[in-house]
Amino acid sequence: MVTTALEWLPGGGVTSPAGWRAGAVDAGIKGYGDEPRRDLAILASDTPCTGAGVFTRNAITGAAVSLTRERLANRVAQALVVNSGNANTVTGAQGEHDARRMTALAAEHIGIEPEAMLLASTGVIGRPMPMELVERGIAAITLSPDGGHDFSRAIMTTDSAEKQHAVRFTAAGHRYTVGGVAKGSGMIHPNMATCFCFLTTDAPVEPQWLRSTLRAVADVSINMIDVDMDTSTSDTMLLLANGAGGGEPVAAAHPAAGALHAALEAVAVALARDLARDGEGARTLIEVVVQGAASREDARRAARTVSSSPLVKTMITGRDPNWGRVLMAVGRSGAAVDERTTSVWIGDHCTLDRGTPADVDLTQVSAAMSGDEVGIRVDLGRGDETATAWGCDLTADYVRINAEYTT
Amino acid sequence: MVTTALEWLPGGGVTSPAGWRAGAVDAGIKGYGDEPRRDLAILASDTPCTGAGVFTRNAITGAAVSLTRERLANRVAQALVVNSGNANTVTGAQGEHDARRMTALAAEHIGIEPEAMLLASTGVIGRPMPMELVERGIAAITLSPDGGHDFSRAIMTTDSAEKQHAVRFTAAGHRYTVGGVAKGSGMIHPNMATCFCFLTTDAPVEPQWLRSTLRAVADVSINMIDVDMDTSTSDTMLLLANGAGGGEPVAAAHPAAGALHAALEAVAVALARDLARDGEGARTLIEVVVQGAASREDARRAARTVSSSPLVKTMITGRDPNWGRVLMAVGRSGAAVDERTTSVWIGDHCTLDRGTPADVDLTQVSAAMSGDEVGIRVDLGRGDETATAWGCDLTADYVRINAEYTT
């Protein structure tokens, strides 16, 4: 699909595409720790956008998820207000009221329609949003084309590093940029594993193609990572396209469709890898490629089961080339598996060759597992379908981070 | 269902029912460590039995699972040979041959038909069974009515304690005994999480009722525990009934059916709790009761999701009464859940009351979590169905045990 060259922009992010600005403040919502840290931010386009979202499948959702879902259904979107420190979840009617008021305040502050302001909240659950702090904070936010960095800092919680990427490409005679930012897929101090991923572009995009493309992109990026299998009540992925780059709206038959899809996928996959690598306590990124599956669903299921298996994760922690654990995980994934056609590679080393343990020097394989990224490849020998999933090793630090917090 | 009193037999196990004997040796199959440890054992009835089995759902299975499944389908069973140290899995045609030979040797040694000998193997995978050691070991086994203790030692791997129970009851004018033994649901050094659970009785039982009752018992015991979500290639649960207690074969309408079912369930649940409590690195047993579910499947799913959630497990490790993690797990379980009707108790303390955070002293709740067993109760407020699941906390020791082994 990709024939257009993608140019990665060093230090780029959500405000790299034309017509995007952002800003953030320390509103005091997090309310702990000594140093001031940003916890409230706005990301805005200068003009109205086409927008789409993918949300948590958890049956319990925060007020922000309901509100943002509703607004995207109305097909109006121009900006996003985000806070960390309070998830506004299990807060009842008061929570819904507060969510609407947050977006009204943010919209008024930057001068757009309230209905065009989206919302995402992460943090502690079951506690009312401190609206006085929110009101004061929003009033203090200044938007700037260089605000992507501040924005990415404001949505971080236990993340150890910022996660931002941007790519540029030329298609159909126009130069377009796609930017993205993400935050923490490990459990969020103090309550929830929340994953945010926000993508922006200056390409003009037809709404229906935007929605189906976002779903396809989510399925090969954010939906293929797993830090601890726990699904937050606030997981949110958004894509907003403002068209500032000019040209006709991109849809399926448009000459820029392939390049735009590839650019969105590249940024989303880069963010997904960042998220997996930065799982709580993680030292190693695990990339699992499953090939030779009878169906795409089988490939996805097998890849995700391997990348999220506690026994595979601890085998990576211990640099132990224990292919039996990989085979066990594939076997319990629900995919069609026959040990006689299954092969397993750890790094470049074949450890199981169509059901027969390979004659391999395990010391060498263990040495190949010492980097900060380990590849596992499984060929099921049953068909042509492939999928890639990412995870991280499970360390004593994960336990410490998640056990030591006291509500 | 239970109206008959069950008498627990202190120190009882698989040889407590009449007509059962067992024995074990150190055959050297484990082949590591300094002290001799038992790794090969036989459990046998003096007379032929009715038998049934429940096996791993992993698509990859060991040769022992295939053979035992086949023999139970033929409805002949009288004894069981078990080894630890080698799972005889991913061993191809040689593995199948070795499995048959193991049962033939064991059957000849104790003087029964080869077809009546069942087999279970756990340990390293992908390596041929050391048949010379097996042959020498089987020849050295002596059966005794007091051999249950030796048998339970021989099937232990990383288990920190033996798991045996027996109960006695009187029904339909006969006194019957049910015994059981289980081993390690935590990951087995060096390769697999394997769970064995073997039940014996001297009640006479009709084959079809035996099969359906074992399935029902497994569904509320062994199938409701979770140490690390990884499913072994060798998980095996067996029930053998020799009828030595006398009387007519028990079937659905038999006056002893209810009492026998209750006795089997009591022993299996006690073993399941032992297994969860002895998860690798675990310090605390977690018992999760979900009530008020719209369907039995919803109740089971929600209970298992809570008991296996890494965030719930680490919340128990940290003695943190973080009901938000429980709600999150219930929400992602797939069960019909509405936060407005959901209540959560930790120990005896209600922390969420039909969607509203309860006004509870969290210091007191945390103190209630300091024992070696923590109860979590969730009322979904959607119906009348209930289920109970067991798990254990996730500690840094789990990571150490599973990461430090090197193949």
Short mmCIF file of C-alpha atoms in Angstrom, two decimals, chain A residues 182 195-197 217-226 235-237 268-269 271-273 275 304 390:
data_model
loop_
_atom_site.label_atom_id
_atom_site.label_comp_id
_atom_site.label_asym_id
_atom_site.label_seq_id
_atom_site.Cartn_x
_atom_site.Cartn_y
_atom_site.Cartn_z
CA ALA A 182 -0.15 9.03 23.55
CA CYS A 195 -4.55 4.71 27.33
CA PHE A 196 -4.99 7.94 25.39
CA CYS A 197 -3.92 8.28 21.77
CA VAL A 217 -5.41 1.81 12.23
CA ALA A 218 -6.45 1.13 15.85
CA ASP A 219 -6.70 -2.59 15.07
CA VAL A 220 -3.02 -2.85 14.08
CA SER A 221 -1.63 -0.45 16.68
CA ILE A 222 -3.27 0.42 20.00
CA ASN A 223 -5.46 -2.70 19.95
CA MET A 224 -2.36 -4.90 19.63
CA ILE A 225 -0.60 -3.82 22.82
CA ASP A 226 -1.05 -5.22 26.25
CA ASP A 235 -9.37 4.50 27.04
CA THR A 236 -9.77 6.91 24.16
CA MET A 237 -8.28 7.19 20.68
CA ALA A 268 -0.09 5.00 15.57
CA VAL A 269 2.24 1.98 15.48
CA LEU A 271 2.99 5.32 19.59
CA ALA A 272 1.82 1.76 20.34
CA ARG A 273 5.43 0.58 20.53
CA LEU A 275 3.32 2.58 25.07
CA ARG A 304 -1.83 -11.00 21.58
CA TRP A 390 3.58 -5.68 21.34
#
